[in-house]
Amino acid sequence: MHEDALKLHDLWRKDLARDKLLEESRGLKARIADRTAAVEDATKKLSSATDNLARLKGKERDANRKAETYTKRRDTAQRSIDQGLATDYEAAEGQVRQCSEILDEVETQQLELMEAVESGTETLERCTMTLALNKSQVIAAQKAYDDRYPSLKKDFDAATQIRDSARADIWKDLVQRYDELRKKRRPAFADIRNDSCTGCNVKVNATDLSTHRRAAELVTCRQCGRLLGEFL
Ligand SMILES: [Zn+2]
C-alpha cells in the first residue's frame, strides 16, 4: 500500500476517535435538550389539566347549587300541599312536578360531572407525576454532562492536537481530497476485496489494481471516490 494511503488512514482513525468524542458530547447535550422539551410539554399539559379540572369543579358546584334550589322549591310546594296551605293546589302540584323533572336532569348531570371530575383528577395526578419525572431527568442529564465534561474536553483537546499533527504530516492537496471525501461520505476509505471496492462493490480495473499492488500511488475508486487499500 502506498505510504500516503497509510498516512491518510492513520489520520482517518484519529479523526474517527475525535468524532466519537464529539458525538458523545452532542449526545449528552441532546439528552438535556430532549428532556427540557419534555418538561415544557408536561408543564403545558399540567396547566391544561388544572384548568380543565377547575372548569369541571365549577360546573359541579353550579349543578349542586341548582339541585339545592330546586329541592327546596319542590319541598316547599309539597309542604304547602301536605299542610293544606296551598292557595292554588293545582299550581303547587305543577311546581312539584316541574321541580322533580328538573332535579332528575340535574342528578344525571351531577353523576356525569362526578365521573368527569374523578377522571380529571386522575389526569392531573398523572401530569404532575410526568412533570416531576421529566424534571428529574433534566437534572440527571445535566449532571451526566457536567460530570463527563471536564474529561471529555480534555480528551477532545488531546484528540484534536493528535489529529492536527497527523494532518500537518500529509501533503496539503491530499488532505484536501481527504476532507472532501469525508464531507461526502463516511468512511472515506474502502478495502479492495475480490478485486472490488468494498464501498460500492464495483470492480476495480486492472490498471488501478496494479498501481495499488505496486504501491506506486494512492488509488481512488472510480465509482464512489473512496480511497482504496486493505485498511479495514
Ligand atoms: Zn467504490
mmCIF file of N, CA, C and O in Angstrom, residues 1-16 166 170 174 178 187-191 218 227-232:
data_model
loop_
_atom_site.group_PDB
_atom_site.id
_atom_site.type_symbol
_atom_site.label_atom_id
_atom_site.label_comp_id
_atom_site.label_asym_id
_atom_site.label_seq_id
_atom_site.Cartn_x
_atom_site.Cartn_y
_atom_site.Cartn_z
ATOM 1 N N MET A 1 0.840 -1.198 0.000
ATOM 2 C CA MET A 1 0.000 0.000 0.000
ATOM 3 C C MET A 1 0.879 1.254 0.000
ATOM 4 O O MET A 1 1.941 1.278 0.615
ATOM 5 N N HIS A 2 0.424 2.252 -0.678
ATOM 6 C CA HIS A 2 1.200 3.485 -0.801
ATOM 7 C C HIS A 2 1.338 4.192 0.553
ATOM 8 O O HIS A 2 0.434 4.138 1.386
ATOM 9 N N GLU A 3 2.475 4.819 0.743
ATOM 10 C CA GLU A 3 2.776 5.493 2.024
ATOM 11 C C GLU A 3 1.737 6.551 2.366
ATOM 12 O O GLU A 3 1.318 6.705 3.523
ATOM 13 N N ASP A 4 1.306 7.303 1.350
ATOM 14 C CA ASP A 4 0.286 8.344 1.566
ATOM 15 C C ASP A 4 -1.026 7.742 2.081
ATOM 16 O O ASP A 4 -1.702 8.338 2.921
ATOM 17 N N ALA A 5 -1.335 6.569 1.521
ATOM 18 C CA ALA A 5 -2.566 5.895 1.939
ATOM 19 C C ALA A 5 -2.492 5.532 3.416
ATOM 20 O O ALA A 5 -3.454 5.694 4.165
ATOM 21 N N LEU A 6 -1.335 5.042 3.834
ATOM 22 C CA LEU A 6 -1.153 4.675 5.238
ATOM 23 C C LEU A 6 -1.284 5.895 6.137
ATOM 24 O O LEU A 6 -1.931 5.854 7.182
ATOM 25 N N LYS A 7 -0.689 6.982 5.703
ATOM 26 C CA LYS A 7 -0.757 8.220 6.493
ATOM 27 C C LYS A 7 -2.193 8.725 6.594
ATOM 28 O O LYS A 7 -2.647 9.142 7.655
ATOM 29 N N LEU A 8 -2.876 8.691 5.443
ATOM 30 C CA LEU A 8 -4.267 9.156 5.434
ATOM 31 C C LEU A 8 -5.151 8.258 6.296
ATOM 32 O O LEU A 8 -6.047 8.727 6.982
ATOM 33 N N HIS A 9 -4.855 6.986 6.209
ATOM 34 C CA HIS A 9 -5.654 6.063 7.019
ATOM 35 C C HIS A 9 -5.428 6.314 8.502
ATOM 36 O O HIS A 9 -6.369 6.255 9.310
ATOM 37 N N ASP A 10 -4.208 6.599 8.824
ATOM 38 C CA ASP A 10 -3.857 6.914 10.211
ATOM 39 C C ASP A 10 -4.605 8.190 10.643
ATOM 40 O O ASP A 10 -5.177 8.253 11.736
ATOM 41 N N LEU A 11 -4.621 9.170 9.749
ATOM 42 C CA LEU A 11 -5.343 10.420 10.026
ATOM 43 C C LEU A 11 -6.834 10.135 10.219
ATOM 44 O O LEU A 11 -7.478 10.667 11.116
ATOM 45 N N TRP A 12 -7.332 9.281 9.374
ATOM 46 C CA TRP A 12 -8.755 8.940 9.433
ATOM 47 C C TRP A 12 -9.120 8.317 10.785
ATOM 48 O O TRP A 12 -10.119 8.674 11.403
ATOM 49 N N ARG A 13 -8.274 7.395 11.265
ATOM 50 C CA ARG A 13 -8.534 6.757 12.557
ATOM 51 C C ARG A 13 -8.535 7.804 13.664
ATOM 52 O O ARG A 13 -9.331 7.761 14.594
ATOM 53 N N LYS A 14 -7.610 8.777 13.536
ATOM 54 C CA LYS A 14 -7.536 9.841 14.549
ATOM 55 C C LYS A 14 -8.773 10.743 14.472
ATOM 56 O O LYS A 14 -9.287 11.200 15.495
ATOM 57 N N ASP A 15 -9.221 10.997 13.253
ATOM 58 C CA ASP A 15 -10.443 11.787 13.085
ATOM 59 C C ASP A 15 -11.648 11.065 13.679
ATOM 60 O O ASP A 15 -12.506 11.685 14.310
ATOM 61 N N LEU A 16 -11.681 9.752 13.457
ATOM 62 C CA LEU A 16 -12.811 8.971 13.983
ATOM 63 C C LEU A 16 -12.828 9.001 15.503
ATOM 64 O O LEU A 16 -13.898 9.127 16.117
ATOM 65 N N ALA A 166 -1.139 14.979 12.819
ATOM 66 C CA ALA A 166 -1.178 13.977 11.730
ATOM 67 C C ALA A 166 -1.464 14.662 10.391
ATOM 68 O O ALA A 166 -0.886 14.309 9.362
ATOM 69 N N ILE A 170 0.934 15.413 6.299
ATOM 70 C CA ILE A 170 0.483 14.918 4.982
ATOM 71 C C ILE A 170 0.424 16.070 3.978
ATOM 72 O O ILE A 170 0.069 17.200 4.334
ATOM 73 N N LEU A 174 -3.539 16.379 -0.710
ATOM 74 C CA LEU A 174 -4.095 15.076 -0.330
ATOM 75 C C LEU A 174 -5.064 15.223 0.852
ATOM 76 O O LEU A 174 -6.131 14.599 0.887
ATOM 77 N N TYR A 178 -8.960 14.321 0.980
ATOM 78 C CA TYR A 178 -9.482 13.526 2.098
ATOM 79 C C TYR A 178 -10.661 14.249 2.762
ATOM 80 O O TYR A 178 -11.698 13.644 3.041
ATOM 81 N N PRO A 187 -17.327 5.922 5.617
ATOM 82 C CA PRO A 187 -15.958 6.422 5.741
ATOM 83 C C PRO A 187 -15.370 6.799 4.385
ATOM 84 O O PRO A 187 -15.922 6.446 3.370
ATOM 85 N N ALA A 188 -14.244 7.497 4.445
ATOM 86 C CA ALA A 188 -13.587 7.929 3.207
ATOM 87 C C ALA A 188 -12.780 6.791 2.576
ATOM 88 O O ALA A 188 -12.293 6.919 1.466
ATOM 89 N N PHE A 189 -12.673 5.673 3.306
ATOM 90 C CA PHE A 189 -11.845 4.572 2.826
ATOM 91 C C PHE A 189 -12.656 3.315 2.532
ATOM 92 O O PHE A 189 -13.711 3.112 3.118
ATOM 93 N N ALA A 190 -12.141 2.521 1.648
ATOM 94 C CA ALA A 190 -12.747 1.209 1.402
ATOM 95 C C ALA A 190 -11.625 0.209 1.113
ATOM 96 O O ALA A 190 -10.541 0.590 0.666
ATOM 97 N N ASP A 191 -11.935 -1.063 1.388
ATOM 98 C CA ASP A 191 -10.979 -2.127 1.085
ATOM 99 C C ASP A 191 -11.136 -2.567 -0.365
ATOM 100 O O ASP A 191 -12.158 -2.309 -0.991
ATOM 101 N N LEU A 218 -1.440 6.468 -4.608
ATOM 102 C CA LEU A 218 -2.715 6.290 -3.922
ATOM 103 C C LEU A 218 -3.823 6.072 -4.956
ATOM 104 O O LEU A 218 -3.937 6.824 -5.917
ATOM 105 N N LEU A 227 -10.999 6.270 -0.997
ATOM 106 C CA LEU A 227 -9.580 5.919 -1.069
ATOM 107 C C LEU A 227 -9.465 4.427 -0.819
ATOM 108 O O LEU A 227 -10.041 3.896 0.136
ATOM 109 N N LEU A 228 -8.734 3.741 -1.682
ATOM 110 C CA LEU A 228 -8.709 2.282 -1.609
ATOM 111 C C LEU A 228 -7.436 1.721 -0.979
ATOM 112 O O LEU A 228 -6.352 2.246 -1.148
ATOM 113 N N GLY A 229 -7.628 0.643 -0.211
ATOM 114 C CA GLY A 229 -6.492 -0.020 0.398
ATOM 115 C C GLY A 229 -7.001 -1.151 1.261
ATOM 116 O O GLY A 229 -8.202 -1.326 1.415
ATOM 117 N N GLU A 230 -6.084 -1.950 1.822
ATOM 118 C CA GLU A 230 -6.538 -3.010 2.739
ATOM 119 C C GLU A 230 -6.514 -2.423 4.141
ATOM 120 O O GLU A 230 -5.644 -2.709 4.942
ATOM 121 N N PHE A 231 -7.478 -1.581 4.401
ATOM 122 C CA PHE A 231 -7.453 -0.833 5.645
ATOM 123 C C PHE A 231 -8.222 -1.506 6.777
ATOM 124 O O PHE A 231 -7.841 -1.443 7.925
ATOM 125 N N LEU A 232 -9.358 -2.084 6.441
ATOM 126 C CA LEU A 232 -10.319 -2.437 7.486
ATOM 127 C C LEU A 232 -10.102 -3.847 8.054
ATOM 128 O O LEU A 232 -9.430 -4.645 7.452
#
